[in-house]
Coordinates of N, CA and C in Angstrom, one line a residue:
X1 N 8.7 77.1 25.2 CA 8.1 77.1 23.8 C 8.4 75.2 23.9
X2 N 7.5 74.7 23.7 CA 7.2 73.4 23.5 C 7.0 72.8 22.2
X3 N 7.4 71.9 22.1 CA 7.5 70.9 20.4 C 6.1 71.4 19.5
X4 N 5.3 71.3 20.2 CA 3.9 72.1 18.9 C 4.3 73.9 18.6
X5 N 4.5 74.2 19.5 CA 4.7 75.7 19.3 C 5.9 75.8 18.5
X6 N 6.9 75.3 18.5 CA 7.7 75.4 17.9 C 7.9 74.9 16.1
X7 N 7.0 73.8 15.8 CA 6.9 73.5 14.4 C 5.8 74.5 13.8
X8 N 4.7 75.0 14.9 CA 3.9 76.3 14.2 C 4.8 77.6 13.8
X9 N 5.8 77.7 14.8 CA 6.6 78.9 14.6 C 7.2 78.6 13.1
X10 N 7.9 77.3 13.0 CA 8.8 77.0 12.1 C 8.1 77.2 10.5
X11 N 6.6 76.7 11.0 CA 5.4 76.8 9.4 C 5.3 78.2 9.3
X12 N 5.6 79.4 10.2 CA 5.3 80.5 10.1 C 6.3 81.2 9.2
X13 N 7.7 80.6 9.7 CA 9.0 81.3 9.0 C 8.8 82.8 9.5
X14 N 9.1 83.4 8.6 CA 9.7 85.1 8.7 C 8.1 85.7 9.5
X15 N 7.3 85.1 9.0 CA 6.0 85.8 10.0 C 6.2 85.5 11.5
X16 N 7.2 84.9 11.9 CA 7.1 84.9 13.4 C 8.4 85.5 14.0
X17 N 9.1 86.2 12.9 CA 10.2 87.1 13.3 C 10.3 87.6 14.9
X18 N 9.0 88.1 15.4 CA 8.9 88.7 16.9 C 9.1 87.2 17.8
X19 N 9.2 86.1 17.8 CA 9.4 85.2 18.6 C 10.8 84.6 18.3
X20 N 11.6 85.3 17.3 CA 13.0 84.6 17.1 C 13.9 85.0 18.5
X21 N 13.7 85.7 19.2 CA 14.4 85.8 20.5 C 14.1 84.8 21.6
X22 N 12.6 84.3 21.3 CA 12.6 83.1 22.3 C 13.1 81.7 22.0
X23 N 13.2 81.9 20.8 CA 13.7 80.5 20.0 C 15.3 80.3 20.2
X24 N 16.0 81.6 20.0 CA 17.2 81.2 19.8 C 17.9 80.2 21.4
X25 N 17.4 80.7 22.3 CA 18.0 80.0 23.7 C 17.9 78.7 23.5
X26 N 16.7 78.1 22.9 CA 16.4 76.6 22.8 C 17.3 75.9 22.1
X27 N 18.0 76.7 21.3 CA 19.3 75.6 20.2 C 20.2 75.2 20.9
X28 N 20.0 75.1 22.4 CA 21.4 74.6 23.4 C 20.4 74.1 24.3
X29 N 19.4 73.9 24.7 CA 18.7 73.3 25.7 C 18.5 72.0 25.9
X30 N 18.4 71.2 26.7 CA 18.9 69.7 26.9 C 18.0 69.1 25.8
X31 N 16.7 69.0 25.8 CA 15.8 67.8 25.3 C 16.2 68.1 23.7
X32 N 16.4 66.8 23.2 CA 16.9 66.7 22.0 C 15.9 67.0 20.8
X33 N 14.4 66.8 20.9 CA 13.3 67.2 20.3 C 13.3 68.8 20.6
X34 N 13.5 69.5 21.4 CA 13.2 70.7 21.4 C 14.3 71.3 20.8
X35 N 15.5 70.6 20.7 CA 17.0 71.5 19.9 C 16.3 71.1 18.8
X36 N 16.1 70.2 18.2 CA 15.9 70.0 16.7 C 14.6 70.9 16.1
X37 N 13.8 70.9 17.0 CA 12.4 72.0 16.4 C 12.9 73.4 16.5
X38 N 13.9 73.6 17.8 CA 14.2 75.1 17.9 C 15.0 75.5 16.6
X39 N 16.2 74.5 16.3 CA 16.9 74.6 15.1 C 16.1 74.9 13.7
X40 N 15.1 74.0 13.7 CA 14.2 74.1 12.2 C 13.4 75.8 12.3
X41 N 12.7 75.8 13.4 CA 12.2 77.0 13.6 C 13.2 78.3 13.5
X42 N 14.3 78.4 14.3 CA 15.1 79.3 13.9 C 15.6 79.4 12.3
X43 N 15.8 78.9 11.8 CA 16.5 78.6 10.6 C 15.3 79.3 9.7
X44 N 13.9 78.4 9.8 CA 13.0 79.0 9.0 C 12.2 80.5 9.1
X45 N 12.3 80.8 10.6 CA 12.2 82.2 11.0 C 13.1 83.4 10.5
X46 N 14.6 83.3 10.6 CA 15.4 84.0 10.5 C 16.2 83.7 9.3
X47 N 16.3 82.4 8.8 CA 17.4 82.4 7.7 C 18.9 82.2 7.8
X48 N 18.6 82.4 9.3 CA 20.3 81.9 9.8 C 20.7 80.7 10.3
X49 N 21.3 80.0 9.0 CA 21.7 78.6 8.9 C 22.8 78.2 10.1
X50 N 23.6 78.9 10.2 CA 25.0 78.3 11.2 C 24.5 78.0 12.3
X51 N 23.7 78.6 13.3 CA 23.3 78.2 14.5 C 22.6 77.2 14.5
X52 N 21.6 77.1 13.7 CA 20.7 75.9 13.2 C 21.5 74.4 13.0
X53 N 22.3 74.7 12.2 CA 23.1 73.7 11.8 C 24.1 73.1 12.9
X54 N 24.7 74.1 13.7 CA 25.7 73.4 14.7 C 24.3 72.7 15.9
X55 N 23.5 73.1 16.0 CA 22.4 72.3 17.1 C 21.9 71.2 16.4
X56 N 21.6 70.9 15.1 CA 21.4 69.8 14.2 C 22.3 68.7 14.1
X57 N 23.6 68.8 13.9 CA 25.2 68.0 13.9 C 25.1 66.8 14.9
X58 N 25.0 67.2 16.1 CA 25.2 66.2 16.9 C 24.1 65.4 17.0
X59 N 22.8 65.6 16.4 CA 22.1 65.1 16.6 C 21.7 63.6 15.5
X60 N 22.7 63.7 14.8 CA 23.3 62.6 13.8 C 24.0 61.3 14.4
X61 N 24.4 61.9 15.7 CA 25.4 60.6 16.4 C 25.0 59.5 16.5
X62 N 23.7 59.3 16.7 CA 23.1 57.4 16.6 C 23.5 57.0 15.1
X63 N 23.8 57.5 14.3 CA 24.4 57.2 13.0 C 25.5 56.3 13.0
X64 N 26.4 56.8 13.7 CA 27.9 55.9 13.9 C 27.5 54.7 14.7
X65 N 26.2 54.3 15.1 CA 25.9 53.6 15.8 C 25.2 52.3 15.2
X66 N 24.9 52.8 14.0 CA 23.9 52.2 12.9 C 22.4 52.3 13.8
X67 N 22.3 53.7 14.4 CA 21.0 53.4 14.6 C 20.1 54.2 14.4
X68 N 18.8 54.6 13.4 CA 18.2 55.5 12.9 C 17.0 56.0 13.7
X69 N 17.0 56.9 14.3 CA 15.4 56.9 15.3 C 14.8 57.8 14.5
X70 N 13.9 58.3 14.9 CA 12.5 59.4 13.9 C 13.1 60.7 14.3
X71 N 13.9 60.9 15.5 CA 14.7 62.0 15.9 C 15.8 62.5 14.6
X72 N 16.5 61.4 14.4 CA 17.8 61.3 13.5 C 17.0 61.4 12.0
X73 N 16.0 60.8 12.0 CA 15.5 61.0 10.6 C 14.8 62.7 10.2
X74 N 14.2 63.1 11.1 CA 13.6 64.6 11.1 C 15.2 65.7 10.9
X75 N 16.1 65.0 11.7 CA 17.4 65.8 11.6 C 18.0 66.0 10.5
X76 N 18.0 64.7 9.5 CA 18.1 64.7 8.1 C 17.6 65.5 7.1
X77 N 15.9 65.3 7.2 CA 15.1 65.9 6.6 C 15.5 67.5 7.1
X78 N 15.5 67.9 8.1 CA 15.9 69.3 8.0 C 17.2 70.1 7.6
X79 N 18.4 69.2 7.9 CA 19.5 69.4 7.3 C 19.5 69.7 5.7
X80 N 18.5 68.8 4.7 CA 18.5 68.7 3.7 C 17.7 69.9 3.3
X81 N 16.6 70.7 4.1 CA 15.8 71.5 4.0 C 16.6 73.0 4.1
X82 N 17.5 72.9 5.0 CA 18.4 74.2 5.0 C 19.6 74.0 3.7
X83 N 19.8 73.0 3.2 CA 20.6 73.1 2.0 C 22.1 73.3 2.2
X84 N 22.7 73.8 1.1 CA 24.3 74.0 1.2 C 25.0 74.6 2.3
X85 N 24.2 75.5 3.3 CA 25.0 75.9 4.4 C 24.9 74.6 5.6
X86 N 24.4 73.7 5.3 CA 24.6 72.2 6.1 C 25.5 71.3 5.3
X87 N 26.5 71.9 4.6 CA 27.5 71.0 3.9 C 28.2 70.2 5.3
X88 N 28.2 70.5 6.4 CA 29.2 69.9 7.5 C 28.6 68.8 7.7
X89 N 27.1 68.5 7.3 CA 26.6 67.1 7.2 C 26.9 66.1 6.4
X90 N 27.4 66.2 5.2 CA 27.6 66.0 4.2 C 28.4 64.4 4.4
X91 N 29.8 64.4 5.3 CA 30.2 63.3 5.4 C 29.6 62.1 6.3
X92 N 28.7 62.7 7.0 CA 27.6 61.3 7.8 C 26.4 60.8 6.6
X93 N 26.4 61.9 6.0 CA 25.2 61.6 5.1 C 26.0 60.9 3.8
X94 N 26.8 61.1 3.5 CA 27.3 60.2 2.9 C 27.9 58.8 3.0
X95 N 28.3 58.6 3.9 CA 28.5 57.2 4.9 C 27.1 56.6 5.0
X96 N 25.9 57.1 5.1 CA 24.5 56.4 5.3 C 24.1 56.2 3.9
X97 N 24.6 57.2 2.7 CA 24.2 56.5 1.0 C 25.0 55.4 0.6
X98 N 26.2 55.3 1.3 CA 27.0 54.6 0.7 C 27.6 53.1 1.1
X99 N 27.0 53.1 2.3 CA 27.4 52.2 3.2 C 26.5 50.6 3.0
X100 N 26.9 49.8 2.8 CA 26.3 48.1 2.8 C 25.6 48.1 4.4
X101 N 26.1 48.5 5.3 CA 25.6 48.2 6.7 C 24.1 49.0 6.9
X102 N 23.5 48.4 7.6 CA 21.9 49.1 7.8 C 22.0 49.6 9.0
X103 N 20.7 50.5 9.2 CA 20.4 51.0 10.3 C 19.2 50.8 10.9
X104 N 18.4 49.6 10.6 CA 17.3 49.0 11.3 C 16.6 47.8 10.5
X105 N 15.3 48.1 10.7 CA 14.6 47.0 9.8 C 14.3 48.1 8.5
X106 N 14.0 46.8 7.6 CA 14.0 47.5 6.1 C 13.1 48.7 6.1
X107 N 12.2 48.7 6.3 CA 11.2 50.1 6.1 C 11.9 51.7 6.9
X108 N 12.3 51.2 7.9 CA 13.5 52.4 8.4 C 14.5 52.8 7.8
X109 N 15.2 51.6 7.3 CA 16.4 51.6 6.4 C 16.1 52.5 5.0
X110 N 15.0 52.4 4.5 CA 14.5 52.9 3.2 C 14.4 54.3 3.2
X111 N 13.6 54.3 4.6 CA 13.4 55.8 4.7 C 14.5 56.8 5.0
X112 N 15.4 56.2 5.8 CA 16.6 56.9 5.9 C 17.2 57.1 4.7
X113 N 17.6 56.0 4.0 CA 18.2 55.8 2.8 C 17.6 57.0 1.9
X114 N 16.3 57.2 1.9 CA 15.3 58.3 0.8 C 16.0 59.4 1.7
X115 N 15.9 59.8 2.7 CA 15.8 60.9 3.3 C 17.5 61.7 3.3
X116 N 18.3 60.7 3.3 CA 19.9 61.0 3.3 C 20.0 61.5 1.9
X117 N 19.4 60.7 0.7 CA 19.7 61.3 -0.6 C 19.2 62.5 -0.9
X118 N 18.0 62.3 -0.5 CA 17.2 64.1 -0.9 C 18.2 65.2 0.0
X119 N 18.6 64.9 1.1 CA 19.3 66.0 2.0 C 20.8 66.2 0.9
X120 N 21.1 65.0 0.7 CA 22.8 65.0 0.0 C 22.6 66.1 -1.2
X121 N 21.5 65.8 -1.8 CA 21.4 66.2 -3.3 C 21.1 67.6 -3.0
X122 N 20.2 68.3 -1.8 CA 19.9 69.5 -1.9 C 21.1 70.3 -1.2
X123 N 22.0 69.7 -0.5 CA 22.8 70.2 0.1 C 24.2 70.7 -1.0
X124 N 24.1 69.4 -2.0 CA 25.1 69.8 -3.0 C 24.7 70.7 -3.9
X125 N 23.5 70.5 -4.2 CA 22.8 71.5 -5.1 C 22.6 71.0 -6.2
X126 N 22.5 69.6 -6.2 CA 22.6 68.8 -7.4 C 20.8 68.3 -7.8

């Protein structure tokens, strides 16, 4: 399944339940974009957050190097959409929202900061 198909399945959510078995193995596939797409599709189709969160957390690693790629930004947004079950991401998200150090150019920093604040609030239920 390619990235466009995964986005489509994620948009369909539970209506795509017949494809969940095809999505599950992609949670551990080698392509980062595919893993993130599969994690979002899996969660939206099944509501089963732990495997999705497990697939997403490694994609936050560039933040430790102060790098915010489009994939990192998408990952933060998906974790925020998952909410409370994504609590394992909170330490990284709190670092982003409280750090005086920046993660790239001003527009990218502001977008990441907004996404991290939104995700933090959603995960903490505030």
